[in-house]
Amino acid sequence: MVRRSGRRPGNQDTKQSILEAARQVFAERGFDKASIRAIAGDAGVDPALVHHYFGTKEKLFLASMNSPVDPSELLPAALSGPREEAGLRLVRLVLGIWDSPAGAAAVALMRSAMSNEWTARLLREFVVTQVLRRAVAELGIDEKEAPLRSALMATQIAGLAVVRYILKVEPVASADAEQLVAAVGPSVQRYLTDDLPGVF
Amino acid sequence: MVRRSGRRPGNQDTKQSILEAARQVFAERGFDKASIRAIAGDAGVDPALVHHYFGTKEKLFLASMNSPVDPSELLPAALSGPREEAGLRLVRLVLGIWDSPAGAAAVALMRSAMSNEWTARLLREFVVTQVLRRAVAELGIDEKEAPLRSALMATQIAGLAVVRYILKVEPVASADAEQLVAAVGPSVQRYLTDDLPGVF
């Protein structure tokens, strides 16, 4: 075996192995079916060590994606309050994150997901299990309608991010955030809670 | 000078040089300010040759982007008919293209635009000058409101494409096209023609 120069076994290598195994397992099995045990097995470490370094499965998932934010910390405030304004609050939250220093990491993640099937799977799992599932539960959306409603919401929010931050189509690219909240919020609200004739 | 092996000067090389010059000039100056003369100059050929091979500036632009479709042929049918259903018809047209064999080229173009600043500029020019500008003119949208309305429409349509064809979030990824037309069409219509309180 060739010892790689300049690197020694240690915490950083172990953490890196766990993160690589986590990306692989989360992408292959999806978030729900991935287990800390399987990830530890792939990384060749004890499951207790995974918990020690990363805490919960959610935290490990966020770390493996280099997520700049933790939706479990940010979503509750956006989701509480009048139900008929949840769309506005969600768009405001998303723009707040992307317009902040964390936005650069979000752009990098989105770009990578566009060109790499594995990152696309991870991003899909992230959006579905960490964002949409919480939104649907908190807003009390009909269980049968929830998957389509939340994926429709994702079309509008992903598109806003792509056009504003990646393709940079004006005037959306440099519009004031509150103008976009007023413009796009009602479309998100429609997907969340309005009647959708011809759909359901 | 080293002569590249296996290639001879000829029509294919000339066409390729013109297409490369076109991509460069369209991305640098934008569609409106790019001229056949400037492109011919960069490619080191006579402008008449560019017209001979590619026809109009529009056709050259589409060829330089590997566009799978020509919006000037497809848009008129989608834009004619009841104005209050233009959103439905536009979503139907977009899904029809992306669900067809041409969809693979559209996915490739979108992916490339996400990771490459130059392709992003070309795609932005394409969307603005070839699609949105026609839609706005045909639908008689207020000139001052048109840029923002059409960019908002782009957020919804780009997002639908990203979620259905690239990230493949279910159930949007495998939904029936007409179900998505019913779901997303009214959001596009809203951006095109509805009052947008807090925006204008």
mmCIF file of C-alpha atoms in Angstrom:
data_model
loop_
_atom_site.group_PDB
_atom_site.id
_atom_site.type_symbol
_atom_site.label_atom_id
_atom_site.label_comp_id
_atom_site.label_asym_id
_atom_site.label_seq_id
_atom_site.Cartn_x
_atom_site.Cartn_y
_atom_site.Cartn_z
ATOM 1 C CA MET A 1 0.000 0.000 0.000
ATOM 2 C CA VAL A 2 1.253 3.480 -0.822
ATOM 3 C CA ARG A 3 1.020 5.903 2.043
ATOM 4 C CA ARG A 4 -0.340 9.225 0.714
ATOM 5 C CA SER A 5 2.226 11.913 1.362
ATOM 6 C CA GLY A 6 1.349 14.824 3.602
ATOM 7 C CA ARG A 7 -1.673 13.138 5.159
ATOM 8 C CA ARG A 8 -1.876 11.274 8.426
ATOM 9 C CA PRO A 9 -4.714 9.172 9.736
ATOM 10 C CA GLY A 10 -6.657 11.244 12.227
ATOM 11 C CA ASN A 11 -9.894 12.990 13.010
ATOM 12 C CA GLN A 12 -10.088 14.925 9.747
ATOM 13 C CA ASP A 13 -9.583 11.819 7.639
ATOM 14 C CA THR A 14 -12.146 9.907 9.666
ATOM 15 C CA LYS A 15 -14.685 12.717 9.399
ATOM 16 C CA GLN A 16 -14.042 12.941 5.676
ATOM 17 C CA SER A 17 -14.556 9.187 5.253
ATOM 18 C CA ILE A 18 -17.829 9.394 7.142
ATOM 19 C CA LEU A 19 -19.040 12.312 5.005
ATOM 20 C CA GLU A 20 -18.148 10.495 1.794
ATOM 21 C CA ALA A 21 -19.931 7.342 2.960
ATOM 22 C CA ALA A 22 -22.916 9.462 4.001
ATOM 23 C CA ARG A 23 -23.207 11.123 0.577
ATOM 24 C CA GLN A 24 -23.095 7.714 -1.066
ATOM 25 C CA VAL A 25 -25.655 6.067 1.223
ATOM 26 C CA PHE A 26 -28.071 9.026 1.283
ATOM 27 C CA ALA A 27 -27.984 9.267 -2.515
ATOM 28 C CA GLU A 28 -28.406 5.511 -3.007
ATOM 29 C CA ARG A 29 -31.106 4.773 -0.441
ATOM 30 C CA GLY A 30 -32.672 8.154 0.154
ATOM 31 C CA PHE A 31 -32.768 9.925 3.499
ATOM 32 C CA ASP A 32 -35.432 7.765 5.133
ATOM 33 C CA LYS A 33 -33.831 4.395 4.404
ATOM 34 C CA ALA A 34 -30.257 5.478 5.073
ATOM 35 C CA SER A 35 -29.037 4.491 8.544
ATOM 36 C CA ILE A 36 -26.145 5.697 10.651
ATOM 37 C CA ARG A 37 -25.202 2.033 10.999
ATOM 38 C CA ALA A 38 -24.901 1.556 7.217
ATOM 39 C CA ILE A 39 -22.931 4.778 6.814
ATOM 40 C CA ALA A 40 -20.573 3.805 9.641
ATOM 41 C CA GLY A 41 -20.156 0.373 8.034
ATOM 42 C CA ASP A 42 -19.228 1.905 4.679
ATOM 43 C CA ALA A 43 -16.784 4.285 6.353
ATOM 44 C CA GLY A 44 -15.280 1.449 8.418
ATOM 45 C CA VAL A 45 -15.936 3.121 11.767
ATOM 46 C CA ASP A 46 -18.102 2.478 14.800
ATOM 47 C CA PRO A 47 -21.627 4.003 14.620
ATOM 48 C CA ALA A 48 -20.976 5.668 17.977
ATOM 49 C CA LEU A 49 -18.203 7.674 16.357
ATOM 50 C CA VAL A 50 -20.601 8.961 13.685
ATOM 51 C CA HIS A 51 -22.978 10.118 16.402
ATOM 52 C CA HIS A 52 -20.075 11.642 18.291
ATOM 53 C CA TYR A 53 -18.910 13.709 15.333
ATOM 54 C CA PHE A 54 -22.197 14.608 13.687
ATOM 55 C CA GLY A 55 -25.059 14.097 16.146
ATOM 56 C CA THR A 56 -28.343 13.093 14.487
ATOM 57 C CA LYS A 57 -28.965 11.638 11.045
ATOM 58 C CA GLU A 58 -30.406 15.033 10.014
ATOM 59 C CA LYS A 59 -27.242 16.855 11.093
ATOM 60 C CA LEU A 60 -25.060 14.315 9.284
ATOM 61 C CA PHE A 61 -27.179 14.749 6.157
ATOM 62 C CA LEU A 62 -26.816 18.546 6.250
ATOM 63 C CA ALA A 63 -23.055 18.224 6.801
ATOM 64 C CA SER A 64 -22.697 15.741 3.938
ATOM 65 C CA MET A 65 -24.400 18.248 1.603
ATOM 66 C CA ASN A 66 -22.419 21.242 2.842
ATOM 67 C CA SER A 67 -25.802 22.812 3.529
ATOM 68 C CA PRO A 68 -25.284 26.441 4.507
ATOM 69 C CA VAL A 69 -28.383 26.367 6.721
ATOM 70 C CA ASP A 70 -30.392 24.041 8.953
ATOM 71 C CA PRO A 71 -34.038 24.074 7.834
ATOM 72 C CA SER A 72 -35.178 22.736 11.220
ATOM 73 C CA GLU A 73 -33.970 26.001 12.761
ATOM 74 C CA LEU A 74 -35.310 28.360 10.092
ATOM 75 C CA LEU A 75 -38.594 26.865 8.923
ATOM 76 C CA PRO A 76 -40.687 27.012 12.128
ATOM 77 C CA ALA A 77 -40.755 30.823 12.133
ATOM 78 C CA ALA A 78 -41.683 30.942 8.443
ATOM 79 C CA LEU A 79 -44.416 28.365 8.869
ATOM 80 C CA SER A 80 -46.061 29.778 11.988
ATOM 81 C CA GLY A 81 -48.398 32.732 11.580
ATOM 82 C CA PRO A 82 -51.411 33.183 9.310
ATOM 83 C CA ARG A 83 -51.740 30.161 7.021
ATOM 84 C CA GLU A 84 -52.850 32.318 4.092
ATOM 85 C CA GLU A 85 -49.533 34.177 4.149
ATOM 86 C CA ALA A 86 -47.262 31.139 4.420
ATOM 87 C CA GLY A 87 -46.300 31.505 0.738
ATOM 88 C CA LEU A 88 -45.067 35.051 1.311
ATOM 89 C CA ARG A 89 -43.086 34.012 4.382
ATOM 90 C CA LEU A 90 -41.475 31.064 2.601
ATOM 91 C CA VAL A 91 -40.354 33.199 -0.338
ATOM 92 C CA ARG A 92 -39.022 35.817 2.108
ATOM 93 C CA LEU A 93 -37.067 33.114 3.953
ATOM 94 C CA VAL A 94 -35.565 31.690 0.760
ATOM 95 C CA LEU A 95 -34.527 35.120 -0.543
ATOM 96 C CA GLY A 96 -33.113 35.974 2.881
ATOM 97 C CA ILE A 97 -30.853 32.911 2.766
ATOM 98 C CA TRP A 98 -29.773 33.317 -0.862
ATOM 99 C CA ASP A 99 -29.162 37.060 -0.468
ATOM 100 C CA SER A 100 -27.000 36.412 2.638
ATOM 101 C CA PRO A 101 -23.363 35.215 2.694
ATOM 102 C CA ALA A 102 -24.774 31.663 2.796
ATOM 103 C CA GLY A 103 -26.103 32.247 -0.713
ATOM 104 C CA ALA A 104 -22.768 31.431 -2.346
ATOM 105 C CA ALA A 105 -22.883 27.899 -0.906
ATOM 106 C CA ALA A 106 -26.501 27.554 -2.025
ATOM 107 C CA VAL A 107 -25.562 28.580 -5.568
ATOM 108 C CA ALA A 108 -22.681 26.082 -5.573
ATOM 109 C CA LEU A 109 -24.983 23.307 -4.377
ATOM 110 C CA MET A 110 -27.618 24.091 -7.003
ATOM 111 C CA ARG A 111 -25.026 24.254 -9.769
ATOM 112 C CA SER A 112 -23.520 20.965 -8.738
ATOM 113 C CA ALA A 113 -26.959 19.300 -8.611
ATOM 114 C CA MET A 114 -27.603 20.373 -12.202
ATOM 115 C CA SER A 115 -24.553 18.610 -13.582
ATOM 116 C CA ASN A 116 -24.153 15.689 -11.217
ATOM 117 C CA GLU A 117 -26.792 12.989 -10.814
ATOM 118 C CA TRP A 118 -25.632 12.104 -7.290
ATOM 119 C CA THR A 119 -25.773 15.651 -6.026
ATOM 120 C CA ALA A 120 -29.170 15.991 -7.692
ATOM 121 C CA ARG A 121 -30.377 13.004 -5.663
ATOM 122 C CA LEU A 122 -29.010 14.512 -2.460
ATOM 123 C CA LEU A 123 -30.595 17.890 -3.191
ATOM 124 C CA ARG A 124 -33.915 16.219 -3.997
ATOM 125 C CA GLU A 125 -33.779 14.311 -0.690
ATOM 126 C CA PHE A 126 -32.882 17.539 1.101
ATOM 127 C CA VAL A 127 -35.740 19.492 -0.430
ATOM 128 C CA VAL A 128 -38.302 16.736 0.093
ATOM 129 C CA THR A 129 -37.392 15.500 3.577
ATOM 130 C CA GLN A 130 -35.997 18.627 5.210
ATOM 131 C CA VAL A 131 -38.086 21.402 3.690
ATOM 132 C CA LEU A 132 -41.278 20.270 1.961
ATOM 133 C CA ARG A 133 -42.211 17.579 4.482
ATOM 134 C CA ARG A 134 -41.984 20.051 7.356
ATOM 135 C CA ALA A 135 -43.974 22.679 5.474
ATOM 136 C CA VAL A 136 -46.729 20.233 4.612
ATOM 137 C CA ALA A 137 -46.977 18.918 8.193
ATOM 138 C CA GLU A 138 -46.987 22.359 9.748
ATOM 139 C CA LEU A 139 -49.610 23.748 7.370
ATOM 140 C CA GLY A 140 -51.918 20.746 7.749
ATOM 141 C CA ILE A 141 -52.090 19.995 4.037
ATOM 142 C CA ASP A 142 -54.172 17.010 2.914
ATOM 143 C CA GLU A 143 -51.940 13.957 2.971
ATOM 144 C CA LYS A 144 -52.926 12.774 -0.505
ATOM 145 C CA GLU A 145 -52.380 16.182 -2.084
ATOM 146 C CA ALA A 146 -49.203 17.018 -0.177
ATOM 147 C CA PRO A 147 -46.580 15.434 -2.464
ATOM 148 C CA LEU A 148 -47.791 17.228 -5.606
ATOM 149 C CA ARG A 149 -48.499 20.515 -3.821
ATOM 150 C CA SER A 150 -45.049 20.577 -2.297
ATOM 151 C CA ALA A 151 -43.302 19.621 -5.548
ATOM 152 C CA LEU A 152 -45.219 22.413 -7.325
ATOM 153 C CA MET A 153 -44.051 24.823 -4.648
ATOM 154 C CA ALA A 154 -40.521 23.570 -5.345
ATOM 155 C CA THR A 155 -40.882 24.444 -9.053
ATOM 156 C CA GLN A 156 -41.611 28.075 -8.216
ATOM 157 C CA ILE A 157 -38.934 28.454 -5.548
ATOM 158 C CA ALA A 158 -36.225 26.626 -7.494
ATOM 159 C CA GLY A 159 -37.064 28.689 -10.574
ATOM 160 C CA LEU A 160 -36.833 31.940 -8.637
ATOM 161 C CA ALA A 161 -33.391 30.913 -7.371
ATOM 162 C CA VAL A 162 -32.181 29.847 -10.822
ATOM 163 C CA VAL A 163 -33.372 33.009 -12.583
ATOM 164 C CA ARG A 164 -32.220 35.446 -9.864
ATOM 165 C CA TYR A 165 -28.914 33.917 -8.778
ATOM 166 C CA ILE A 166 -27.654 31.686 -11.596
ATOM 167 C CA LEU A 167 -29.041 32.878 -14.941
ATOM 168 C CA LYS A 168 -29.354 36.421 -13.532
ATOM 169 C CA VAL A 169 -32.230 37.515 -15.755
ATOM 170 C CA GLU A 170 -33.072 41.172 -15.142
ATOM 171 C CA PRO A 171 -35.001 42.765 -13.546
ATOM 172 C CA VAL A 172 -35.491 39.758 -11.237
ATOM 173 C CA ALA A 173 -31.724 39.486 -10.648
ATOM 174 C CA SER A 174 -31.494 42.881 -8.971
ATOM 175 C CA ALA A 175 -35.098 43.388 -7.812
ATOM 176 C CA ASP A 176 -35.779 44.322 -4.228
ATOM 177 C CA ALA A 177 -36.510 41.174 -2.201
ATOM 178 C CA GLU A 178 -39.868 42.466 -0.944
ATOM 179 C CA GLN A 179 -41.031 43.156 -4.504
ATOM 180 C CA LEU A 180 -40.300 39.522 -5.345
ATOM 181 C CA VAL A 181 -42.048 38.352 -2.175
ATOM 182 C CA ALA A 182 -45.153 40.243 -3.312
ATOM 183 C CA ALA A 183 -44.864 38.876 -6.857
ATOM 184 C CA VAL A 184 -43.991 35.227 -6.186
ATOM 185 C CA GLY A 185 -45.467 34.632 -2.729
ATOM 186 C CA PRO A 186 -49.079 34.302 -3.969
ATOM 187 C CA SER A 187 -48.009 31.670 -6.544
ATOM 188 C CA VAL A 188 -46.396 29.606 -3.787
ATOM 189 C CA GLN A 189 -49.479 30.119 -1.616
ATOM 190 C CA ARG A 190 -51.679 28.902 -4.456
ATOM 191 C CA TYR A 191 -49.739 25.624 -4.655
ATOM 192 C CA LEU A 192 -49.869 25.165 -0.897
ATOM 193 C CA THR A 193 -53.474 25.838 -0.039
ATOM 194 C CA ASP A 194 -55.689 26.976 -2.957
ATOM 195 C CA ASP A 195 -58.086 24.893 -4.984
ATOM 196 C CA LEU A 196 -56.302 23.635 -8.097
ATOM 197 C CA PRO A 197 -59.027 22.814 -10.658
ATOM 198 C CA GLY A 198 -58.000 20.111 -13.088
ATOM 199 C CA VAL A 199 -55.297 18.896 -10.726
ATOM 200 C CA PHE A 200 -57.050 17.183 -7.819
ATOM 201 C CA MET B 1 2.240 26.864 -37.067
ATOM 202 C CA VAL B 2 1.362 23.278 -36.349
ATOM 203 C CA ARG B 3 -1.171 21.812 -38.756
ATOM 204 C CA ARG B 4 -3.752 19.841 -36.749
ATOM 205 C CA SER B 5 -3.669 16.236 -37.892
ATOM 206 C CA GLY B 6 -6.759 14.721 -39.408
ATOM 207 C CA ARG B 7 -8.455 18.045 -40.142
ATOM 208 C CA ARG B 8 -8.458 19.995 -43.375
ATOM 209 C CA PRO B 9 -9.664 23.512 -43.934
ATOM 210 C CA GLY B 10 -13.112 23.342 -45.470
ATOM 211 C CA ASN B 11 -16.786 24.027 -44.968
ATOM 212 C CA GLN B 12 -17.060 22.258 -41.628
ATOM 213 C CA ASP B 13 -14.097 24.117 -40.179
ATOM 214 C CA THR B 14 -15.412 27.428 -41.497
ATOM 215 C CA LYS B 15 -18.879 26.787 -40.075
ATOM 216 C CA GLN B 16 -17.345 25.791 -36.758
ATOM 217 C CA SER B 17 -15.262 28.973 -36.638
ATOM 218 C CA ILE B 18 -18.339 31.058 -37.350
ATOM 219 C CA LEU B 19 -20.328 29.304 -34.603
ATOM 220 C CA GLU B 20 -17.526 29.805 -32.079
ATOM 221 C CA ALA B 21 -17.221 33.484 -32.992
ATOM 222 C CA ALA B 22 -21.009 33.817 -32.754
ATOM 223 C CA ARG B 23 -21.135 32.323 -29.246
ATOM 224 C CA GLN B 24 -18.407 34.717 -28.146
ATOM 225 C CA VAL B 25 -19.953 37.831 -29.670
ATOM 226 C CA PHE B 26 -23.545 37.052 -28.607
ATOM 227 C CA ALA B 27 -22.403 36.376 -25.031
ATOM 228 C CA GLU B 28 -20.215 39.494 -24.876
ATOM 229 C CA ARG B 29 -22.512 42.037 -26.525
ATOM 230 C CA GLY B 30 -25.927 40.488 -26.172
ATOM 231 C CA PHE B 31 -28.178 39.540 -29.076
ATOM 232 C CA ASP B 32 -29.268 43.061 -30.017
ATOM 233 C CA LYS B 33 -25.789 44.576 -30.225
ATOM 234 C CA ALA B 34 -24.136 41.609 -31.894
ATOM 235 C CA SER B 35 -23.756 41.984 -35.653
ATOM 236 C CA ILE B 36 -23.115 39.498 -38.424
ATOM 237 C CA ARG B 37 -20.273 41.786 -39.490
ATOM 238 C CA ALA B 38 -18.552 41.561 -36.078
ATOM 239 C CA ILE B 39 -19.017 37.784 -35.968
ATOM 240 C CA ALA B 40 -17.642 37.384 -39.485
ATOM 241 C CA GLY B 41 -14.694 39.583 -38.525
ATOM 242 C CA ASP B 42 -13.887 37.453 -35.477
ATOM 243 C CA ALA B 43 -14.167 34.297 -37.557
ATOM 244 C CA GLY B 44 -11.989 35.775 -40.315
ATOM 245 C CA VAL B 45 -14.588 35.269 -43.061
ATOM 246 C CA ASP B 46 -16.719 37.448 -45.287
ATOM 247 C CA PRO B 47 -20.120 38.450 -43.817
ATOM 248 C CA ALA B 48 -21.778 37.136 -46.985
ATOM 249 C CA LEU B 49 -20.511 33.661 -46.087
ATOM 250 C CA VAL B 50 -22.154 33.861 -42.675
ATOM 251 C CA HIS B 51 -25.471 34.760 -44.326
ATOM 252 C CA HIS B 52 -24.938 31.989 -46.850
ATOM 253 C CA TYR B 53 -24.437 29.315 -44.194
ATOM 254 C CA PHE B 54 -26.823 30.481 -41.479
ATOM 255 C CA GLY B 55 -29.342 32.937 -42.935
ATOM 256 C CA THR B 56 -30.519 35.575 -40.445
ATOM 257 C CA LYS B 57 -28.948 36.692 -37.176
ATOM 258 C CA GLU B 58 -31.769 34.849 -35.356
ATOM 259 C CA LYS B 59 -30.961 31.589 -37.150
ATOM 260 C CA LEU B 60 -27.241 31.987 -36.450
ATOM 261 C CA PHE B 61 -28.024 32.619 -32.785
ATOM 262 C CA LEU B 62 -30.157 29.464 -32.547
ATOM 263 C CA ALA B 63 -27.450 27.428 -34.295
ATOM 264 C CA SER B 64 -24.723 28.805 -32.028
ATOM 265 C CA MET B 65 -26.738 27.673 -28.978
ATOM 266 C CA ASN B 66 -27.588 24.251 -30.398
ATOM 267 C CA SER B 67 -31.201 25.217 -29.775
ATOM 268 C CA PRO B 68 -33.404 22.195 -30.436
ATOM 269 C CA VAL B 69 -36.276 24.435 -31.547
ATOM 270 C CA ASP B 70 -36.982 27.741 -33.263
ATOM 271 C CA PRO B 71 -39.248 29.863 -31.052
ATOM 272 C CA SER B 72 -40.329 31.982 -34.024
ATOM 273 C CA GLU B 73 -41.982 28.886 -35.468
ATOM 274 C CA LEU B 74 -43.537 27.578 -32.252
ATOM 275 C CA LEU B 75 -44.582 30.644 -30.301
ATOM 276 C CA PRO B 76 -47.210 32.192 -32.617
ATOM 277 C CA ALA B 77 -49.629 29.281 -32.148
ATOM 278 C CA ALA B 78 -49.179 29.330 -28.385
ATOM 279 C CA LEU B 79 -49.661 33.078 -28.197
ATOM 280 C CA SER B 80 -52.706 33.352 -30.434
ATOM 281 C CA GLY B 81 -56.083 32.459 -28.962
ATOM 282 C CA PRO B 82 -57.798 33.724 -25.797
ATOM 283 C CA ARG B 83 -55.426 36.007 -23.909
ATOM 284 C CA GLU B 84 -56.617 34.676 -20.542
ATOM 285 C CA GLU B 85 -55.422 31.192 -21.432
ATOM 286 C CA ALA B 86 -51.985 32.160 -22.771
ATOM 287 C CA GLY B 87 -50.354 30.860 -19.576
ATOM 288 C CA LEU B 88 -51.858 27.409 -20.108
ATOM 289 C CA ARG B 89 -50.772 27.343 -23.745
ATOM 290 C CA LEU B 90 -47.217 28.432 -22.930
ATOM 291 C CA VAL B 91 -46.795 25.726 -20.282
ATOM 292 C CA ARG B 92 -48.248 23.171 -22.701
ATOM 293 C CA LEU B 93 -45.767 24.260 -25.387
ATOM 294 C CA VAL B 94 -42.786 24.065 -23.018
ATOM 295 C CA LEU B 95 -43.750 20.611 -21.738
ATOM 296 C CA GLY B 96 -44.365 19.458 -25.306
ATOM 297 C CA ILE B 97 -40.813 20.422 -26.281
ATOM 298 C CA TRP B 98 -39.128 19.033 -23.175
ATOM 299 C CA ASP B 99 -41.137 15.780 -23.310
ATOM 300 C CA SER B 100 -40.169 15.299 -26.978
ATOM 301 C CA PRO B 101 -36.847 13.974 -28.335
ATOM 302 C CA ALA B 102 -35.690 17.626 -28.413
ATOM 303 C CA GLY B 103 -35.891 17.589 -24.616
ATOM 304 C CA ALA B 104 -32.477 15.979 -24.250
ATOM 305 C CA ALA B 105 -30.817 18.944 -25.972
ATOM 306 C CA ALA B 106 -32.836 21.334 -23.803
ATOM 307 C CA VAL B 107 -31.664 19.544 -20.646
ATOM 308 C CA ALA B 108 -28.051 19.694 -21.866
ATOM 309 C CA LEU B 109 -28.373 23.422 -22.571
ATOM 310 C CA MET B 110 -29.905 24.137 -19.167
ATOM 311 C CA ARG B 111 -27.241 22.085 -17.374
ATOM 312 C CA SER B 112 -24.473 23.828 -19.239
ATOM 313 C CA ALA B 113 -25.922 27.263 -18.444
ATOM 314 C CA MET B 114 -25.892 26.410 -14.738
ATOM 315 C CA SER B 115 -22.167 25.714 -14.614
ATOM 316 C CA ASN B 116 -20.828 28.016 -17.320
ATOM 317 C CA GLU B 117 -21.175 31.785 -17.154
ATOM 318 C CA TRP B 118 -20.934 32.156 -20.946
ATOM 319 C CA THR B 119 -23.647 29.650 -21.665
ATOM 320 C CA ALA B 120 -25.754 31.313 -18.966
ATOM 321 C CA ARG B 121 -25.416 34.602 -20.845
ATOM 322 C CA LEU B 122 -26.410 32.953 -24.107
ATOM 323 C CA LEU B 123 -29.400 31.237 -22.519
ATOM 324 C CA ARG B 124 -30.472 34.496 -20.903
ATOM 325 C CA GLU B 125 -30.250 36.271 -24.266
ATOM 326 C CA PHE B 126 -32.205 33.435 -25.861
ATOM 327 C CA VAL B 127 -34.975 33.519 -23.272
ATOM 328 C CA VAL B 128 -35.258 37.298 -23.262
ATOM 329 C CA THR B 129 -34.960 38.090 -26.975
ATOM 330 C CA GLN B 130 -36.428 35.000 -28.603
ATOM 331 C CA VAL B 131 -39.156 33.966 -26.164
ATOM 332 C CA LEU B 132 -40.181 36.628 -23.659
ATOM 333 C CA ARG B 133 -39.997 39.583 -26.027
ATOM 334 C CA ARG B 134 -42.285 37.853 -28.516
ATOM 335 C CA ALA B 135 -44.742 36.843 -25.799
ATOM 336 C CA VAL B 136 -44.913 40.340 -24.409
ATOM 337 C CA ALA B 137 -45.432 41.933 -27.836
ATOM 338 C CA GLU B 138 -48.070 39.427 -28.893
ATOM 339 C CA LEU B 139 -50.030 39.702 -25.652
ATOM 340 C CA GLY B 140 -49.943 43.506 -25.620
ATOM 341 C CA ILE B 141 -48.416 43.765 -22.169
ATOM 342 C CA ASP B 142 -47.702 47.238 -20.790
ATOM 343 C CA GLU B 143 -44.220 48.236 -21.906
ATOM 344 C CA LYS B 144 -43.082 49.367 -18.463
ATOM 345 C CA GLU B 145 -44.301 46.190 -16.776
ATOM 346 C CA ALA B 146 -43.141 43.805 -19.475
ATOM 347 C CA PRO B 147 -39.544 43.139 -18.348
ATOM 348 C CA LEU B 148 -40.506 42.131 -14.804
ATOM 349 C CA ARG B 149 -43.630 40.235 -15.875
ATOM 350 C CA SER B 150 -41.684 38.194 -18.390
ATOM 351 C CA ALA B 151 -38.799 37.493 -16.007
ATOM 352 C CA LEU B 152 -41.329 36.308 -13.401
ATOM 353 C CA MET B 153 -42.842 34.015 -16.010
ATOM 354 C CA ALA B 154 -39.328 32.730 -16.638
ATOM 355 C CA THR B 155 -38.927 31.847 -12.928
ATOM 356 C CA GLN B 156 -41.978 29.583 -13.069
ATOM 357 C CA ILE B 157 -41.151 27.931 -16.369
ATOM 358 C CA ALA B 158 -37.445 27.442 -15.630
ATOM 359 C CA GLY B 159 -38.353 26.002 -12.232
ATOM 360 C CA LEU B 160 -40.820 23.569 -13.761
ATOM 361 C CA ALA B 161 -38.125 22.369 -16.168
ATOM 362 C CA VAL B 162 -35.484 22.046 -13.442
ATOM 363 C CA VAL B 163 -37.736 20.130 -11.043
ATOM 364 C CA ARG B 164 -39.291 17.846 -13.678
ATOM 365 C CA TYR B 165 -36.328 17.107 -15.948
ATOM 366 C CA ILE B 166 -33.141 17.739 -13.958
ATOM 367 C CA LEU B 167 -33.791 17.279 -10.230
ATOM 368 C CA LYS B 168 -36.668 14.892 -11.029
ATOM 369 C CA VAL B 169 -38.696 15.573 -7.901
ATOM 370 C CA GLU B 170 -41.772 13.324 -7.781
ATOM 371 C CA PRO B 171 -44.648 13.457 -8.479
ATOM 372 C CA VAL B 172 -43.874 16.356 -10.846
ATOM 373 C CA ALA B 173 -41.191 14.314 -12.640
ATOM 374 C CA SER B 174 -43.673 11.731 -13.888
ATOM 375 C CA ALA B 175 -46.932 13.689 -13.771
ATOM 376 C CA ASP B 176 -49.161 13.817 -16.817
ATOM 377 C CA ALA B 177 -48.382 16.949 -18.844
ATOM 378 C CA GLU B 178 -51.992 18.174 -18.794
ATOM 379 C CA GLN B 179 -52.107 17.938 -15.000
ATOM 380 C CA LEU B 180 -49.059 20.214 -14.864
ATOM 381 C CA VAL B 181 -50.621 22.573 -17.415
ATOM 382 C CA ALA B 182 -53.651 22.890 -15.117
ATOM 383 C CA ALA B 183 -51.455 23.369 -12.058
ATOM 384 C CA VAL B 184 -48.773 25.732 -13.373
ATOM 385 C CA GLY B 185 -50.582 27.520 -16.221
ATOM 386 C CA PRO B 186 -52.551 29.866 -13.938
ATOM 387 C CA SER B 187 -49.343 30.940 -12.160
ATOM 388 C CA VAL B 188 -47.798 31.863 -15.513
ATOM 389 C CA GLN B 189 -51.007 33.650 -16.501
ATOM 390 C CA ARG B 190 -50.899 35.613 -13.258
ATOM 391 C CA TYR B 191 -47.430 36.927 -14.093
ATOM 392 C CA LEU B 192 -48.453 37.797 -17.634
ATOM 393 C CA THR B 193 -51.726 39.619 -17.207
ATOM 394 C CA ASP B 194 -53.071 39.770 -13.635
ATOM 395 C CA ASP B 195 -52.835 42.643 -11.192
ATOM 396 C CA LEU B 196 -49.800 42.134 -8.986
ATOM 397 C CA PRO B 197 -50.412 44.160 -5.809
ATOM 398 C CA GLY B 198 -47.227 45.367 -4.153
ATOM 399 C CA VAL B 199 -45.295 44.884 -7.390
ATOM 400 C CA PHE B 200 -46.428 47.652 -9.741
#
